[in-house]
């Protein structure tokens, strides 16, 4: 999970998963063809796919809008704790992946 500025409203902050990077081709449930991610961009999706304002609405996002990696859940209180890595949803997947691109390499 990463935080970024919304490409449509710079005052709005988003917390989304990065599903793909430049060179990847993403296909979602609502698209009949793959969507190529251009250089310097990534594909963001929210966990609540039916009600998420994400790349399915505004397309690939410039990587420069991403400014932090989220590590904890603080709201609602009953969910406090460390973020875990969930599996991809069945309705989205990478058609073609660029193995050379990462945003934050592991130390």
CSV table of N, CA and C in Angstrom, one decimal:
chain,number,residue,atom,x,y,z
A,1,UNK,N,0.9,-1.2,0.0
A,1,UNK,CA,0.0,0.0,0.0
A,1,UNK,C,0.9,1.2,0.0
A,2,UNK,N,0.5,2.2,-0.8
A,2,UNK,CA,1.3,3.4,-1.0
A,2,UNK,C,0.3,4.6,-0.9
A,3,UNK,N,0.9,5.7,-0.5
A,3,UNK,CA,0.1,7.0,-0.5
A,3,UNK,C,0.6,7.8,-1.7
A,4,UNK,N,-0.4,8.5,-2.3
A,4,UNK,CA,-0.1,9.3,-3.4
A,4,UNK,C,-1.1,10.5,-3.5
A,5,UNK,N,-0.8,11.5,-4.3
A,5,UNK,CA,-1.7,12.5,-4.6
A,5,UNK,C,-2.6,12.0,-5.7
A,6,UNK,N,-3.8,12.4,-5.7
A,6,UNK,CA,-4.7,12.1,-6.8
A,6,UNK,C,-4.3,12.8,-8.1
A,7,UNK,N,-4.3,12.1,-9.2
A,7,UNK,CA,-4.0,12.8,-10.5
A,7,UNK,C,-5.1,13.8,-10.9
A,8,UNK,N,-6.3,13.7,-10.4
A,8,UNK,CA,-7.4,14.6,-10.7
A,8,UNK,C,-7.5,15.7,-9.8
A,9,UNK,N,-7.1,15.5,-8.5
A,9,UNK,CA,-7.3,16.6,-7.5
A,9,UNK,C,-6.0,16.5,-6.6
A,10,UNK,N,-5.1,17.4,-6.8
A,10,UNK,CA,-3.8,17.4,-6.0
A,10,UNK,C,-4.0,17.5,-4.5
A,11,UNK,N,-5.1,18.1,-4.1
A,11,UNK,CA,-5.4,18.2,-2.6
A,11,UNK,C,-5.9,16.9,-2.0
A,12,UNK,N,-6.3,15.9,-2.8
A,12,UNK,CA,-6.8,14.6,-2.4
A,12,UNK,C,-5.6,13.6,-2.2
A,13,UNK,N,-5.6,12.9,-1.1
A,13,UNK,CA,-4.5,11.9,-0.9
A,13,UNK,C,-5.2,10.5,-1.0
A,14,UNK,N,-4.5,9.6,-1.7
A,14,UNK,CA,-5.0,8.3,-1.9
A,14,UNK,C,-4.1,7.3,-1.2
A,15,UNK,N,-4.6,6.2,-0.8
A,15,UNK,CA,-3.9,5.0,-0.3
A,15,UNK,C,-4.3,3.8,-1.1
A,16,UNK,N,-3.4,3.3,-1.9
A,16,UNK,CA,-3.8,2.3,-2.9
A,16,UNK,C,-2.6,1.3,-3.0
A,17,UNK,N,-3.0,0.1,-3.6
A,17,UNK,CA,-1.9,-0.8,-4.0
A,17,UNK,C,-1.4,-0.5,-5.4
A,18,UNK,N,-0.1,-0.7,-5.6
A,18,UNK,CA,0.5,-0.6,-6.9
A,18,UNK,C,0.3,-2.0,-7.5
A,19,UNK,N,-0.4,-2.1,-8.6
A,19,UNK,CA,-0.7,-3.4,-9.3
A,19,UNK,C,0.3,-3.6,-10.4
A,20,UNK,N,0.8,-2.5,-11.1
A,20,UNK,CA,1.7,-2.6,-12.2
A,20,UNK,C,2.6,-1.4,-12.4
A,21,UNK,N,3.7,-1.6,-13.1
A,21,UNK,CA,4.6,-0.5,-13.4
A,21,UNK,C,4.8,-0.3,-14.9
A,22,UNK,N,5.6,0.7,-15.3
A,22,UNK,CA,5.8,1.0,-16.7
A,22,UNK,C,6.3,-0.3,-17.4
A,23,UNK,N,5.8,-0.5,-18.6
A,23,UNK,CA,6.1,-1.6,-19.4
A,23,UNK,C,5.1,-2.8,-19.1
A,24,UNK,N,4.4,-2.8,-18.0
A,24,UNK,CA,3.4,-3.8,-17.8
A,24,UNK,C,2.2,-3.5,-18.6
A,25,UNK,N,1.4,-4.6,-18.8
A,25,UNK,CA,0.1,-4.4,-19.5
A,25,UNK,C,-1.0,-5.0,-18.5
A,26,UNK,N,-1.9,-4.1,-18.1
A,26,UNK,CA,-2.9,-4.5,-17.0
A,26,UNK,C,-4.2,-4.7,-17.7
A,27,UNK,N,-4.9,-5.8,-17.2
A,27,UNK,CA,-6.3,-6.0,-17.7
A,27,UNK,C,-7.2,-6.1,-16.4
A,28,UNK,N,-8.3,-5.4,-16.4
A,28,UNK,CA,-9.2,-5.5,-15.3
A,28,UNK,C,-10.6,-6.1,-15.8
A,29,UNK,N,-11.4,-6.3,-14.8
A,29,UNK,CA,-12.7,-6.9,-15.1
A,29,UNK,C,-13.5,-6.2,-16.2
A,30,UNK,N,-13.4,-4.8,-16.1
A,30,UNK,CA,-14.3,-4.0,-17.0
A,30,UNK,C,-13.6,-3.7,-18.4
A,31,UNK,N,-12.4,-4.1,-18.6
A,31,UNK,CA,-11.7,-3.8,-19.8
A,31,UNK,C,-11.6,-5.1,-20.7
A,32,UNK,N,-11.8,-5.0,-22.0
A,32,UNK,CA,-11.7,-6.1,-22.9
A,32,UNK,C,-10.3,-6.3,-23.4
A,33,UNK,N,-9.5,-5.2,-23.3
A,33,UNK,CA,-8.1,-5.3,-23.8
A,33,UNK,C,-7.2,-4.9,-22.7
A,34,UNK,N,-5.9,-5.2,-22.9
A,34,UNK,CA,-4.9,-4.8,-21.9
A,34,UNK,C,-4.6,-3.4,-22.0
A,35,UNK,N,-4.3,-2.8,-20.9
A,35,UNK,CA,-3.9,-1.3,-20.8
A,35,UNK,C,-2.4,-1.3,-20.6
A,36,UNK,N,-1.6,-0.8,-21.5
A,36,UNK,CA,-0.2,-0.6,-21.3
A,36,UNK,C,0.1,0.5,-20.4
A,37,UNK,N,1.1,0.3,-19.5
A,37,UNK,CA,1.5,1.4,-18.6
A,37,UNK,C,2.7,2.1,-19.2
A,38,UNK,N,2.6,3.4,-19.4
A,38,UNK,CA,3.7,4.2,-20.1
A,38,UNK,C,4.8,4.4,-19.1
A,39,UNK,N,5.9,4.8,-19.7
A,39,UNK,CA,7.1,5.1,-18.9
A,39,UNK,C,6.8,6.2,-17.8
A,40,UNK,N,7.4,5.9,-16.6
A,40,UNK,CA,7.2,6.9,-15.5
A,40,UNK,C,5.8,6.8,-14.8
A,41,UNK,N,5.1,5.8,-15.1
A,41,UNK,CA,3.7,5.6,-14.6
A,41,UNK,C,3.6,4.3,-13.9
A,42,UNK,N,2.5,4.2,-13.1
A,42,UNK,CA,2.1,2.9,-12.4
A,42,UNK,C,0.6,2.8,-12.4
A,43,UNK,N,0.1,1.6,-12.1
A,43,UNK,CA,-1.3,1.4,-12.0
A,43,UNK,C,-1.7,1.2,-10.5
A,44,UNK,N,-2.6,2.0,-10.0
A,44,UNK,CA,-3.1,1.9,-8.6
A,44,UNK,C,-4.5,1.4,-8.5
A,45,UNK,N,-4.7,0.5,-7.6
A,45,UNK,CA,-6.1,0.0,-7.3
A,45,UNK,C,-6.3,-0.1,-5.8
A,46,UNK,N,-7.6,0.2,-5.4
A,46,UNK,CA,-8.0,0.1,-4.0
A,46,UNK,C,-8.5,-1.3,-3.8
A,47,UNK,N,-8.5,-1.7,-2.5
A,47,UNK,CA,-9.0,-3.0,-2.1
A,47,UNK,C,-10.5,-3.2,-2.3
A,48,UNK,N,-11.2,-2.1,-2.1
A,48,UNK,CA,-12.7,-2.2,-2.3
A,48,UNK,C,-13.0,-1.9,-3.8
A,49,UNK,N,-12.8,-2.8,-4.7
A,49,UNK,CA,-12.8,-2.6,-6.1
A,49,UNK,C,-14.1,-2.0,-6.6
A,50,UNK,N,-15.2,-2.3,-5.9
A,50,UNK,CA,-16.5,-1.7,-6.4
A,50,UNK,C,-16.7,-0.2,-6.1
A,51,UNK,N,-16.0,0.3,-5.1
A,51,UNK,CA,-16.2,1.6,-4.6
A,51,UNK,C,-14.8,2.4,-4.5
A,52,UNK,N,-13.8,2.0,-5.2
A,52,UNK,CA,-12.5,2.6,-5.2
A,52,UNK,C,-12.3,3.6,-6.3
A,53,UNK,N,-11.8,4.8,-6.0
A,53,UNK,CA,-11.5,5.8,-7.0
A,53,UNK,C,-10.0,5.6,-7.3
A,54,UNK,N,-9.7,4.9,-8.4
A,54,UNK,CA,-8.3,4.5,-8.7
A,54,UNK,C,-8.0,4.5,-10.1
A,55,UNK,N,-7.0,3.8,-10.6
A,55,UNK,CA,-6.6,3.8,-12.0
A,55,UNK,C,-7.6,3.3,-12.9
A,56,UNK,N,-8.6,2.5,-12.4
A,56,UNK,CA,-9.7,2.1,-13.3
A,56,UNK,C,-10.6,3.4,-13.7
A,57,UNK,N,-10.5,4.4,-12.9
A,57,UNK,CA,-11.2,5.7,-13.2
A,57,UNK,C,-10.3,6.7,-14.0
A,58,UNK,N,-9.0,6.8,-13.5
A,58,UNK,CA,-8.2,7.9,-14.1
A,58,UNK,C,-7.0,7.4,-14.9
A,59,UNK,N,-6.9,6.1,-15.0
A,59,UNK,CA,-5.8,5.5,-15.8
A,59,UNK,C,-4.4,5.4,-15.1
A,60,UNK,N,-3.3,5.2,-15.8
A,60,UNK,CA,-2.0,5.1,-15.2
A,60,UNK,C,-1.7,6.4,-14.5
A,61,UNK,N,-1.0,6.3,-13.4
A,61,UNK,CA,-0.6,7.5,-12.5
A,61,UNK,C,0.9,7.7,-12.6
A,62,UNK,N,1.3,9.0,-12.8
A,62,UNK,CA,2.7,9.3,-12.7
A,62,UNK,C,3.3,8.9,-11.4
A,63,UNK,N,4.5,8.2,-11.5
A,63,UNK,CA,5.1,7.7,-10.3
A,63,UNK,C,5.5,8.8,-9.4
A,64,UNK,N,5.7,10.0,-9.9
A,64,UNK,CA,6.1,11.2,-9.1
A,64,UNK,C,5.0,11.6,-8.1
A,65,UNK,N,3.8,11.1,-8.3
A,65,UNK,CA,2.7,11.5,-7.3
A,65,UNK,C,2.7,10.6,-6.1
A,66,UNK,N,3.5,9.5,-6.1
A,66,UNK,CA,3.6,8.6,-5.0
A,66,UNK,C,4.7,9.1,-4.1
A,67,UNK,N,4.4,9.2,-2.8
A,67,UNK,CA,5.3,9.8,-1.9
A,67,UNK,C,5.6,9.0,-0.6
A,68,UNK,N,4.9,7.9,-0.3
A,68,UNK,CA,5.2,7.2,0.9
A,68,UNK,C,4.6,5.8,0.8
A,69,UNK,N,5.2,4.9,1.6
A,69,UNK,CA,4.7,3.5,1.7
A,69,UNK,C,4.0,3.4,3.0
A,70,UNK,N,2.7,2.9,2.9
A,70,UNK,CA,2.0,2.7,4.2
A,70,UNK,C,2.4,1.4,4.8
A,71,UNK,N,2.4,1.4,6.2
A,71,UNK,CA,2.9,0.2,6.9
A,71,UNK,C,1.9,-0.2,8.0
A,72,UNK,N,1.0,0.6,8.4
A,72,UNK,CA,0.1,0.3,9.5
A,72,UNK,C,-1.4,0.7,9.2
A,73,UNK,N,-2.3,0.1,9.8
A,73,UNK,CA,-3.7,0.5,9.8
A,73,UNK,C,-4.0,1.1,11.1
A,74,UNK,N,-4.6,2.4,11.1
A,74,UNK,CA,-4.9,3.1,12.3
A,74,UNK,C,-6.4,3.3,12.4
A,75,UNK,N,-7.1,3.1,11.4
A,75,UNK,CA,-8.6,3.4,11.5
A,75,UNK,C,-9.3,2.3,10.6
A,76,UNK,N,-10.4,1.8,11.1
A,76,UNK,CA,-11.0,1.9,12.4
A,76,UNK,C,-10.1,1.2,13.5
A,77,UNK,N,-10.3,1.6,14.7
A,77,UNK,CA,-9.5,1.1,15.8
A,77,UNK,C,-9.4,-0.5,15.9
A,78,UNK,N,-10.5,-1.1,15.6
A,78,UNK,CA,-10.5,-2.6,15.7
A,78,UNK,C,-9.6,-3.2,14.7
A,79,UNK,N,-9.1,-2.5,13.7
A,79,UNK,CA,-8.2,-3.0,12.7
A,79,UNK,C,-6.8,-2.6,12.9
A,80,UNK,N,-6.5,-1.9,14.0
A,80,UNK,CA,-5.1,-1.4,14.2
A,80,UNK,C,-4.1,-2.5,14.0
A,81,UNK,N,-3.0,-2.2,13.4
A,81,UNK,CA,-2.0,-3.2,13.2
A,81,UNK,C,-1.2,-3.0,12.0
A,82,UNK,N,-0.3,-4.0,11.7
A,82,UNK,CA,0.6,-4.0,10.6
A,82,UNK,C,-0.2,-4.4,9.3
A,83,UNK,N,0.1,-3.7,8.2
A,83,UNK,CA,-0.5,-4.1,6.9
A,83,UNK,C,0.1,-5.4,6.4
A,84,UNK,N,-0.7,-6.2,5.9
A,84,UNK,CA,-0.2,-7.5,5.3
A,84,UNK,C,-0.4,-7.4,3.8
A,85,UNK,N,0.3,-8.3,3.1
A,85,UNK,CA,0.2,-8.3,1.7
A,85,UNK,C,-0.8,-9.3,1.3
A,86,UNK,N,-1.9,-8.9,0.7
A,86,UNK,CA,-3.0,-9.7,0.2
A,86,UNK,C,-2.7,-10.2,-1.2
A,87,UNK,N,-3.3,-11.3,-1.6
A,87,UNK,CA,-3.2,-11.8,-3.0
A,87,UNK,C,-4.0,-10.9,-3.9
A,88,UNK,N,-3.6,-11.0,-5.2
A,88,UNK,CA,-4.3,-10.2,-6.2
A,88,UNK,C,-5.8,-10.7,-6.3
A,89,UNK,N,-6.7,-9.7,-6.6
A,89,UNK,CA,-8.1,-10.1,-6.8
A,89,UNK,C,-8.1,-10.9,-8.1
A,90,UNK,N,-9.1,-11.8,-8.2
A,90,UNK,CA,-9.2,-12.6,-9.4
A,90,UNK,C,-9.6,-11.7,-10.6
A,91,UNK,N,-10.3,-10.6,-10.4
A,91,UNK,CA,-10.8,-9.8,-11.6
A,91,UNK,C,-9.7,-8.8,-12.1
A,92,UNK,N,-8.5,-8.9,-11.7
A,92,UNK,CA,-7.4,-8.0,-12.3
A,92,UNK,C,-6.2,-8.9,-12.4
A,93,UNK,N,-5.4,-8.6,-13.4
A,93,UNK,CA,-4.1,-9.3,-13.5
A,93,UNK,C,-3.2,-8.6,-14.5
A,94,UNK,N,-1.9,-8.9,-14.4
A,94,UNK,CA,-1.0,-8.4,-15.4
A,94,UNK,C,-0.9,-9.3,-16.6
A,95,UNK,N,-1.1,-8.8,-17.7
A,95,UNK,CA,-1.1,-9.5,-19.0
A,95,UNK,C,0.4,-9.7,-19.4
A,96,UNK,N,1.1,-8.6,-19.3
A,96,UNK,CA,2.6,-8.7,-19.6
A,96,UNK,C,3.3,-7.9,-18.5
A,97,UNK,N,4.4,-8.4,-18.0
A,97,UNK,CA,5.1,-7.8,-16.9
A,97,UNK,C,6.5,-7.4,-17.3
A,98,UNK,N,6.9,-6.2,-16.9
A,98,UNK,CA,8.3,-5.7,-17.1
A,98,UNK,C,9.0,-6.1,-15.8
A,99,UNK,N,9.9,-7.1,-15.8
A,99,UNK,CA,10.6,-7.5,-14.6
A,99,UNK,C,11.7,-6.6,-14.1
A,100,UNK,N,12.0,-5.6,-14.9
A,100,UNK,CA,13.1,-4.7,-14.5
A,100,UNK,C,12.7,-3.5,-13.7
A,101,UNK,N,11.4,-3.2,-13.5
A,101,UNK,CA,11.0,-2.0,-12.8
A,101,UNK,C,10.4,-2.3,-11.4
A,102,UNK,N,11.0,-1.6,-10.4
A,102,UNK,CA,10.4,-1.6,-9.1
A,102,UNK,C,10.4,-0.1,-8.6
A,103,UNK,N,9.5,0.2,-7.7
A,103,UNK,CA,9.5,1.6,-7.1
A,103,UNK,C,10.4,1.7,-5.9
A,104,UNK,N,10.3,0.8,-5.0
A,104,UNK,CA,11.1,0.8,-3.8
A,104,UNK,C,11.8,-0.6,-3.7
A,105,UNK,N,13.1,-0.7,-4.1
A,105,UNK,CA,13.7,-2.0,-4.1
A,105,UNK,C,13.9,-2.5,-2.6
A,106,UNK,N,13.9,-3.8,-2.4
A,106,UNK,CA,14.1,-4.3,-1.0
A,106,UNK,C,15.6,-4.1,-0.7
A,107,UNK,N,15.8,-3.7,0.6
A,107,UNK,CA,17.2,-3.4,1.1
A,107,UNK,C,18.1,-4.7,1.1
